[in-house]
mmCIF file with all atom_site columns, C-alpha atoms in Angstrom:
data_model
loop_
_atom_site.group_PDB
_atom_site.id
_atom_site.type_symbol
_atom_site.label_atom_id
_atom_site.label_alt_id
_atom_site.label_comp_id
_atom_site.label_asym_id
_atom_site.label_entity_id
_atom_site.label_seq_id
_atom_site.pdbx_PDB_ins_code
_atom_site.Cartn_x
_atom_site.Cartn_y
_atom_site.Cartn_z
_atom_site.occupancy
_atom_site.B_iso_or_equiv
_atom_site.pdbx_formal_charge
_atom_site.auth_seq_id
_atom_site.auth_comp_id
_atom_site.auth_asym_id
_atom_site.auth_atom_id
_atom_site.pdbx_PDB_model_num
ATOM 1   C CA . MET O 1 1   ? 143.386 204.584 184.526 1.00 57.00 ? 1   MET O CA 1
ATOM 2   C CA . THR O 1 2   ? 144.678 207.116 186.787 1.00 90.00 ? 2   THR O CA 1
ATOM 3   C CA . PHE O 1 3   ? 148.398 205.373 187.155 1.00 95.00 ? 3   PHE O CA 1
ATOM 4   C CA . LEU O 1 4   ? 148.212 203.729 183.495 1.00 96.00 ? 4   LEU O CA 1
ATOM 5   C CA . THR O 1 5   ? 148.302 207.738 182.465 1.00 96.00 ? 5   THR O CA 1
ATOM 6   C CA . LEU O 1 6   ? 150.642 209.198 184.611 1.00 97.00 ? 6   LEU O CA 1
ATOM 7   C CA . VAL O 1 7   ? 153.114 206.298 183.897 1.00 98.00 ? 7   VAL O CA 1
ATOM 8   C CA . VAL O 1 8   ? 153.240 205.919 180.532 1.00 98.00 ? 8   VAL O CA 1
ATOM 9   C CA . ALA O 1 9   ? 153.097 210.812 179.875 1.00 98.00 ? 9   ALA O CA 1
ATOM 10  C CA . LEU O 1 10  ? 156.521 210.164 182.236 1.00 98.00 ? 10  LEU O CA 1
ATOM 11  C CA . VAL O 1 11  ? 157.949 207.467 180.082 1.00 98.00 ? 11  VAL O CA 1
ATOM 12  C CA . VAL O 1 12  ? 157.132 209.270 177.217 1.00 98.00 ? 12  VAL O CA 1
ATOM 13  C CA . ALA O 1 13  ? 158.345 212.838 178.429 1.00 98.00 ? 13  ALA O CA 1
ATOM 14  C CA . LEU O 1 14  ? 161.009 211.497 179.475 1.00 98.00 ? 14  LEU O CA 1
ATOM 15  C CA . ASP O 1 15  ? 162.360 209.565 176.168 1.00 98.00 ? 15  ASP O CA 1
ATOM 16  C CA . GLN O 1 16  ? 160.843 212.725 174.300 1.00 98.00 ? 16  GLN O CA 1
ATOM 17  C CA . ALA O 1 17  ? 162.939 215.393 176.527 1.00 98.00 ? 17  ALA O CA 1
ATOM 18  C CA . THR O 1 18  ? 166.098 213.320 176.552 1.00 98.00 ? 18  THR O CA 1
ATOM 19  C CA . LYS O 1 19  ? 166.072 212.499 172.011 1.00 98.00 ? 19  LYS O CA 1
ATOM 20  C CA . ALA O 1 20  ? 165.454 216.217 171.802 1.00 98.00 ? 20  ALA O CA 1
ATOM 21  C CA . LEU O 1 21  ? 168.529 217.179 173.972 1.00 98.00 ? 21  LEU O CA 1
ATOM 22  C CA . VAL O 1 22  ? 170.329 214.432 171.705 1.00 98.00 ? 22  VAL O CA 1
ATOM 23  C CA . LEU O 1 23  ? 168.984 216.010 168.824 1.00 97.00 ? 23  LEU O CA 1
ATOM 24  C CA . VAL O 1 24  ? 169.816 219.384 169.611 1.00 97.00 ? 24  VAL O CA 1
ATOM 25  C CA . TYR O 1 25  ? 173.471 218.821 171.130 1.00 96.00 ? 25  TYR O CA 1
ATOM 26  C CA . PHE O 1 26  ? 174.651 215.834 169.393 1.00 96.00 ? 26  PHE O CA 1
ATOM 27  C CA . PRO O 1 27  ? 174.857 215.345 165.221 1.00 97.00 ? 27  PRO O CA 1
ATOM 28  C CA . LEU O 1 28  ? 174.203 212.774 163.735 1.00 97.00 ? 28  LEU O CA 1
ATOM 29  C CA . HIS O 1 29  ? 176.820 209.765 164.302 1.00 96.00 ? 29  HIS O CA 1
ATOM 30  C CA . THR O 1 30  ? 178.550 211.289 167.402 1.00 96.00 ? 30  THR O CA 1
ATOM 31  C CA . VAL O 1 31  ? 180.366 209.230 169.940 1.00 96.00 ? 31  VAL O CA 1
ATOM 32  C CA . LYS O 1 32  ? 180.832 211.292 173.684 1.00 97.00 ? 32  LYS O CA 1
ATOM 33  C CA . GLU O 1 33  ? 182.769 208.556 176.002 1.00 96.00 ? 33  GLU O CA 1
ATOM 34  C CA . ILE O 1 34  ? 181.056 208.434 179.357 1.00 96.00 ? 34  ILE O CA 1
ATOM 35  C CA . ILE O 1 35  ? 182.532 205.155 180.666 1.00 96.00 ? 35  ILE O CA 1
ATOM 36  C CA . PRO O 1 36  ? 185.767 204.128 179.159 1.00 95.00 ? 36  PRO O CA 1
ATOM 37  C CA . GLY O 1 37  ? 185.688 200.660 177.729 1.00 93.00 ? 37  GLY O CA 1
ATOM 38  C CA . PHE O 1 38  ? 181.139 200.544 178.720 1.00 96.00 ? 38  PHE O CA 1
ATOM 39  C CA . PHE O 1 39  ? 179.304 203.487 178.114 1.00 97.00 ? 39  PHE O CA 1
ATOM 40  C CA . ASN O 1 40  ? 179.101 206.394 175.101 1.00 96.00 ? 40  ASN O CA 1
ATOM 41  C CA . LEU O 1 41  ? 176.308 208.253 174.521 1.00 97.00 ? 41  LEU O CA 1
ATOM 42  C CA . VAL O 1 42  ? 175.564 208.598 170.514 1.00 97.00 ? 42  VAL O CA 1
ATOM 43  C CA . HIS O 1 43  ? 173.678 209.992 168.160 1.00 98.00 ? 43  HIS O CA 1
ATOM 44  C CA . ALA O 1 44  ? 172.144 207.183 166.027 1.00 97.00 ? 44  ALA O CA 1
ATOM 45  C CA . ARG O 1 45  ? 168.878 206.354 164.152 1.00 94.00 ? 45  ARG O CA 1
ATOM 46  C CA . ASN O 1 46  ? 167.275 203.376 163.655 1.00 89.00 ? 46  ASN O CA 1
ATOM 47  C CA . THR O 1 47  ? 164.852 203.307 160.844 1.00 82.00 ? 47  THR O CA 1
ATOM 48  C CA . GLY O 1 48  ? 164.162 199.783 161.908 1.00 72.00 ? 48  GLY O CA 1
ATOM 49  C CA . ALA O 1 49  ? 162.639 198.078 164.996 1.00 65.00 ? 49  ALA O CA 1
ATOM 50  C CA . ALA O 1 50  ? 164.654 196.344 167.702 1.00 59.00 ? 50  ALA O CA 1
ATOM 51  C CA . PHE O 1 51  ? 168.425 195.331 166.147 1.00 54.00 ? 51  PHE O CA 1
ATOM 52  C CA . SER O 1 52  ? 167.707 197.197 163.356 1.00 59.00 ? 52  SER O CA 1
ATOM 53  C CA . ILE O 1 53  ? 165.023 194.716 161.946 1.00 63.00 ? 53  ILE O CA 1
ATOM 54  C CA . LEU O 1 54  ? 163.395 195.942 158.586 1.00 65.00 ? 54  LEU O CA 1
ATOM 55  C CA . ALA O 1 55  ? 165.528 198.935 158.370 1.00 62.00 ? 55  ALA O CA 1
ATOM 56  C CA . GLY O 1 56  ? 166.543 197.854 154.984 1.00 62.00 ? 56  GLY O CA 1
ATOM 57  C CA . ALA O 1 57  ? 162.534 197.893 153.347 1.00 62.00 ? 57  ALA O CA 1
ATOM 58  C CA . PRO O 1 58  ? 161.360 200.891 151.631 1.00 61.00 ? 58  PRO O CA 1
ATOM 59  C CA . SER O 1 59  ? 160.212 203.684 153.809 1.00 72.00 ? 59  SER O CA 1
ATOM 60  C CA . PHE O 1 60  ? 156.611 203.791 153.195 1.00 76.00 ? 60  PHE O CA 1
ATOM 61  C CA . TRP O 1 61  ? 155.864 199.914 153.892 1.00 76.00 ? 61  TRP O CA 1
ATOM 62  C CA . ARG O 1 62  ? 158.238 200.145 156.674 1.00 76.00 ? 62  ARG O CA 1
ATOM 63  C CA . GLN O 1 63  ? 156.999 203.278 158.358 1.00 83.00 ? 63  GLN O CA 1
ATOM 64  C CA . ALA O 1 64  ? 153.465 201.813 158.144 1.00 85.00 ? 64  ALA O CA 1
ATOM 65  C CA . PHE O 1 65  ? 154.035 198.515 158.907 1.00 86.00 ? 65  PHE O CA 1
ATOM 66  C CA . PHE O 1 66  ? 155.875 199.981 162.413 1.00 86.00 ? 66  PHE O CA 1
ATOM 67  C CA . VAL O 1 67  ? 152.640 202.288 162.941 1.00 90.00 ? 67  VAL O CA 1
ATOM 68  C CA . ALA O 1 68  ? 150.131 199.608 162.553 1.00 92.00 ? 68  ALA O CA 1
ATOM 69  C CA . VAL O 1 69  ? 151.925 197.072 164.876 1.00 92.00 ? 69  VAL O CA 1
ATOM 70  C CA . THR O 1 70  ? 152.733 199.529 167.706 1.00 94.00 ? 70  THR O CA 1
ATOM 71  C CA . ILE O 1 71  ? 148.818 200.654 168.091 1.00 95.00 ? 71  ILE O CA 1
ATOM 72  C CA . LEU O 1 72  ? 148.011 197.108 167.890 1.00 96.00 ? 72  LEU O CA 1
ATOM 73  C CA . ILE O 1 73  ? 150.274 196.210 170.283 1.00 95.00 ? 73  ILE O CA 1
ATOM 74  C CA . VAL O 1 74  ? 149.225 199.333 172.610 1.00 96.00 ? 74  VAL O CA 1
ATOM 75  C CA . VAL O 1 75  ? 145.462 198.259 171.804 1.00 97.00 ? 75  VAL O CA 1
ATOM 76  C CA . MET O 1 76  ? 145.933 194.600 172.920 1.00 96.00 ? 76  MET O CA 1
ATOM 77  C CA . ILE O 1 77  ? 147.736 195.651 176.023 1.00 96.00 ? 77  ILE O CA 1
ATOM 78  C CA . LEU O 1 78  ? 145.642 198.303 177.084 1.00 95.00 ? 78  LEU O CA 1
ATOM 79  C CA . LEU O 1 79  ? 142.704 195.770 176.871 1.00 96.00 ? 79  LEU O CA 1
ATOM 80  C CA . ALA O 1 80  ? 144.618 193.279 179.095 1.00 96.00 ? 80  ALA O CA 1
ATOM 81  C CA . TYR O 1 81  ? 145.477 196.222 181.510 1.00 96.00 ? 81  TYR O CA 1
ATOM 82  C CA . ARG O 1 82  ? 141.948 196.699 181.998 1.00 95.00 ? 82  ARG O CA 1
ATOM 83  C CA . LYS O 1 83  ? 141.281 193.139 183.274 1.00 95.00 ? 83  LYS O CA 1
ATOM 84  C CA . LEU O 1 84  ? 144.149 193.302 186.001 1.00 95.00 ? 84  LEU O CA 1
ATOM 85  C CA . LYS O 1 85  ? 143.100 193.668 189.153 1.00 93.00 ? 85  LYS O CA 1
ATOM 86  C CA . SER O 1 86  ? 143.644 197.305 191.084 1.00 90.00 ? 86  SER O CA 1
ATOM 87  C CA . ASP O 1 87  ? 146.217 195.730 193.825 1.00 92.00 ? 87  ASP O CA 1
ATOM 88  C CA . ASP O 1 88  ? 148.432 193.553 190.795 1.00 94.00 ? 88  ASP O CA 1
ATOM 89  C CA . VAL O 1 89  ? 151.006 196.551 190.932 1.00 94.00 ? 89  VAL O CA 1
ATOM 90  C CA . TRP O 1 90  ? 153.940 194.443 189.445 1.00 95.00 ? 90  TRP O CA 1
ATOM 91  C CA . ASN O 1 91  ? 151.607 194.019 186.475 1.00 96.00 ? 91  ASN O CA 1
ATOM 92  C CA . ARG O 1 92  ? 150.426 197.263 186.184 1.00 97.00 ? 92  ARG O CA 1
ATOM 93  C CA . TRP O 1 93  ? 154.154 198.820 186.382 1.00 98.00 ? 93  TRP O CA 1
ATOM 94  C CA . GLY O 1 94  ? 155.045 196.424 183.630 1.00 98.00 ? 94  GLY O CA 1
ATOM 95  C CA . TYR O 1 95  ? 152.088 196.885 181.092 1.00 98.00 ? 95  TYR O CA 1
ATOM 96  C CA . ALA O 1 96  ? 152.180 200.809 181.662 1.00 98.00 ? 96  ALA O CA 1
ATOM 97  C CA . LEU O 1 97  ? 156.005 200.470 180.858 1.00 98.00 ? 97  LEU O CA 1
ATOM 98  C CA . ILE O 1 98  ? 155.520 198.972 177.669 1.00 98.00 ? 98  ILE O CA 1
ATOM 99  C CA . VAL O 1 99  ? 152.881 201.264 176.670 1.00 98.00 ? 99  VAL O CA 1
ATOM 100 C CA . GLY O 1 100 ? 154.905 204.582 177.751 1.00 98.00 ? 100 GLY O CA 1
ATOM 101 C CA . GLY O 1 101 ? 158.091 202.987 175.883 1.00 98.00 ? 101 GLY O CA 1
ATOM 102 C CA . ALA O 1 102 ? 156.075 202.361 172.314 1.00 97.00 ? 102 ALA O CA 1
ATOM 103 C CA . LEU O 1 103 ? 154.283 205.582 172.713 1.00 98.00 ? 103 LEU O CA 1
ATOM 104 C CA . GLY O 1 104 ? 157.475 207.302 172.811 1.00 98.00 ? 104 GLY O CA 1
ATOM 105 C CA . ASN O 1 105 ? 159.394 205.474 169.927 1.00 96.00 ? 105 ASN O CA 1
ATOM 106 C CA . LEU O 1 106 ? 156.157 206.067 167.504 1.00 96.00 ? 106 LEU O CA 1
ATOM 107 C CA . VAL O 1 107 ? 155.899 209.712 168.495 1.00 97.00 ? 107 VAL O CA 1
ATOM 108 C CA . ASP O 1 108 ? 159.981 209.513 166.400 1.00 96.00 ? 108 ASP O CA 1
ATOM 109 C CA . ARG O 1 109 ? 158.479 207.302 163.862 1.00 92.00 ? 109 ARG O CA 1
ATOM 110 C CA . VAL O 1 110 ? 156.038 209.608 162.818 1.00 93.00 ? 110 VAL O CA 1
ATOM 111 C CA . ARG O 1 111 ? 158.056 212.824 163.772 1.00 95.00 ? 111 ARG O CA 1
ATOM 112 C CA . LEU O 1 112 ? 161.368 211.863 162.162 1.00 94.00 ? 112 LEU O CA 1
ATOM 113 C CA . GLY O 1 113 ? 160.830 208.469 160.377 1.00 89.00 ? 113 GLY O CA 1
ATOM 114 C CA . SER O 1 114 ? 163.319 207.165 162.486 1.00 91.00 ? 114 SER O CA 1
ATOM 115 C CA . VAL O 1 115 ? 164.043 206.181 166.178 1.00 95.00 ? 115 VAL O CA 1
ATOM 116 C CA . VAL O 1 116 ? 166.660 208.381 167.886 1.00 98.00 ? 116 VAL O CA 1
ATOM 117 C CA . ASP O 1 117 ? 168.653 206.127 169.974 1.00 97.00 ? 117 ASP O CA 1
ATOM 118 C CA . PHE O 1 118 ? 171.711 207.448 172.618 1.00 98.00 ? 118 PHE O CA 1
ATOM 119 C CA . LEU O 1 119 ? 172.698 204.966 174.663 1.00 98.00 ? 119 LEU O CA 1
ATOM 120 C CA . ASP O 1 120 ? 175.522 202.612 173.776 1.00 97.00 ? 120 ASP O CA 1
ATOM 121 C CA . VAL O 1 121 ? 176.771 200.367 176.309 1.00 97.00 ? 121 VAL O CA 1
ATOM 122 C CA . TYR O 1 122 ? 179.553 197.971 175.265 1.00 96.00 ? 122 TYR O CA 1
ATOM 123 C CA . VAL O 1 123 ? 182.658 195.888 176.356 1.00 94.00 ? 123 VAL O CA 1
ATOM 124 C CA . GLY O 1 124 ? 185.592 196.123 174.627 1.00 85.00 ? 124 GLY O CA 1
ATOM 125 C CA . ALA O 1 125 ? 184.531 195.632 170.660 1.00 86.00 ? 125 ALA O CA 1
ATOM 126 C CA . TYR O 1 126 ? 181.043 193.878 171.604 1.00 91.00 ? 126 TYR O CA 1
ATOM 127 C CA . HIS O 1 127 ? 178.434 196.392 171.404 1.00 89.00 ? 127 HIS O CA 1
ATOM 128 C CA . TRP O 1 128 ? 174.889 195.941 172.115 1.00 91.00 ? 128 TRP O CA 1
ATOM 129 C CA . PRO O 1 129 ? 172.593 197.709 169.985 1.00 92.00 ? 129 PRO O CA 1
ATOM 130 C CA . ALA O 1 130 ? 172.156 201.239 170.863 1.00 95.00 ? 130 ALA O CA 1
ATOM 131 C CA . PHE O 1 131 ? 168.956 202.537 172.811 1.00 96.00 ? 131 PHE O CA 1
ATOM 132 C CA . ASN O 1 132 ? 166.886 204.639 174.251 1.00 98.00 ? 132 ASN O CA 1
ATOM 133 C CA . VAL O 1 133 ? 164.992 205.718 177.200 1.00 98.00 ? 133 VAL O CA 1
ATOM 134 C CA . ALA O 1 134 ? 161.365 203.963 175.732 1.00 98.00 ? 134 ALA O CA 1
ATOM 135 C CA . ASP O 1 135 ? 163.647 201.090 174.663 1.00 97.00 ? 135 ASP O CA 1
ATOM 136 C CA . SER O 1 136 ? 164.344 201.039 178.341 1.00 98.00 ? 136 SER O CA 1
ATOM 137 C CA . ALA O 1 137 ? 160.926 200.596 179.308 1.00 98.00 ? 137 ALA O CA 1
ATOM 138 C CA . ILE O 1 138 ? 159.507 198.732 177.235 1.00 97.00 ? 138 ILE O CA 1
ATOM 139 C CA . SER O 1 139 ? 162.407 195.955 178.350 1.00 97.00 ? 139 SER O CA 1
ATOM 140 C CA . VAL O 1 140 ? 162.026 196.487 182.083 1.00 98.00 ? 140 VAL O CA 1
ATOM 141 C CA . GLY O 1 141 ? 158.397 196.084 181.250 1.00 98.00 ? 141 GLY O CA 1
ATOM 142 C CA . ALA O 1 142 ? 158.965 193.135 179.200 1.00 97.00 ? 142 ALA O CA 1
ATOM 143 C CA . VAL O 1 143 ? 161.290 191.488 182.122 1.00 98.00 ? 143 VAL O CA 1
ATOM 144 C CA . MET O 1 144 ? 158.517 192.444 185.087 1.00 97.00 ? 144 MET O CA 1
ATOM 145 C CA . LEU O 1 145 ? 155.779 190.951 182.944 1.00 96.00 ? 145 LEU O CA 1
ATOM 146 C CA . LEU O 1 146 ? 158.205 187.443 182.572 1.00 96.00 ? 146 LEU O CA 1
ATOM 147 C CA . ILE O 1 147 ? 158.858 187.429 186.253 1.00 96.00 ? 147 ILE O CA 1
ATOM 148 C CA . SER O 1 148 ? 154.945 187.599 187.125 1.00 94.00 ? 148 SER O CA 1
ATOM 149 C CA . LEU O 1 149 ? 154.269 184.772 184.167 1.00 92.00 ? 149 LEU O CA 1
ATOM 150 C CA . ILE O 1 150 ? 157.292 182.711 185.970 1.00 94.00 ? 150 ILE O CA 1
ATOM 151 C CA . ARG O 1 151 ? 156.066 183.206 189.772 1.00 91.00 ? 151 ARG O CA 1
ATOM 152 C CA . GLY O 1 152 ? 152.523 182.096 188.325 1.00 84.00 ? 152 GLY O CA 1
ATOM 153 C CA . LYS O 1 153 ? 150.712 185.902 189.088 1.00 63.00 ? 153 LYS O CA 1
#
């Protein structure tokens, strides 16, 4: 599990380091335009899941739900990871990125009660929901697994 541990640790470290910079240098709701019409750095908090799902639910139940679901998903992925062949590098990367991202956001939920988001991609008035390094790792890992599934691997 050395590969898995290394990738997960790198994703969590990069995620937490970038979020720490945001917490220190960007007051909540700050927006800094980087590429006009396309990309901003922001400081947003997401108490829900992707696209703020369940953000309005009572805090205790929302937190308990997200922590439990994250732990369940991580355990399921780790069990699936153990069944991969050592030469299945593509799927090993996919699983490792998802676990790293999930744990990176879990650290925020446990520590802060919400997830720090800071990457804001948009075209004109159309904004993708703000996201972070952990979200990116989860998305890239999921796409890798989807491609593998489509390719029949």
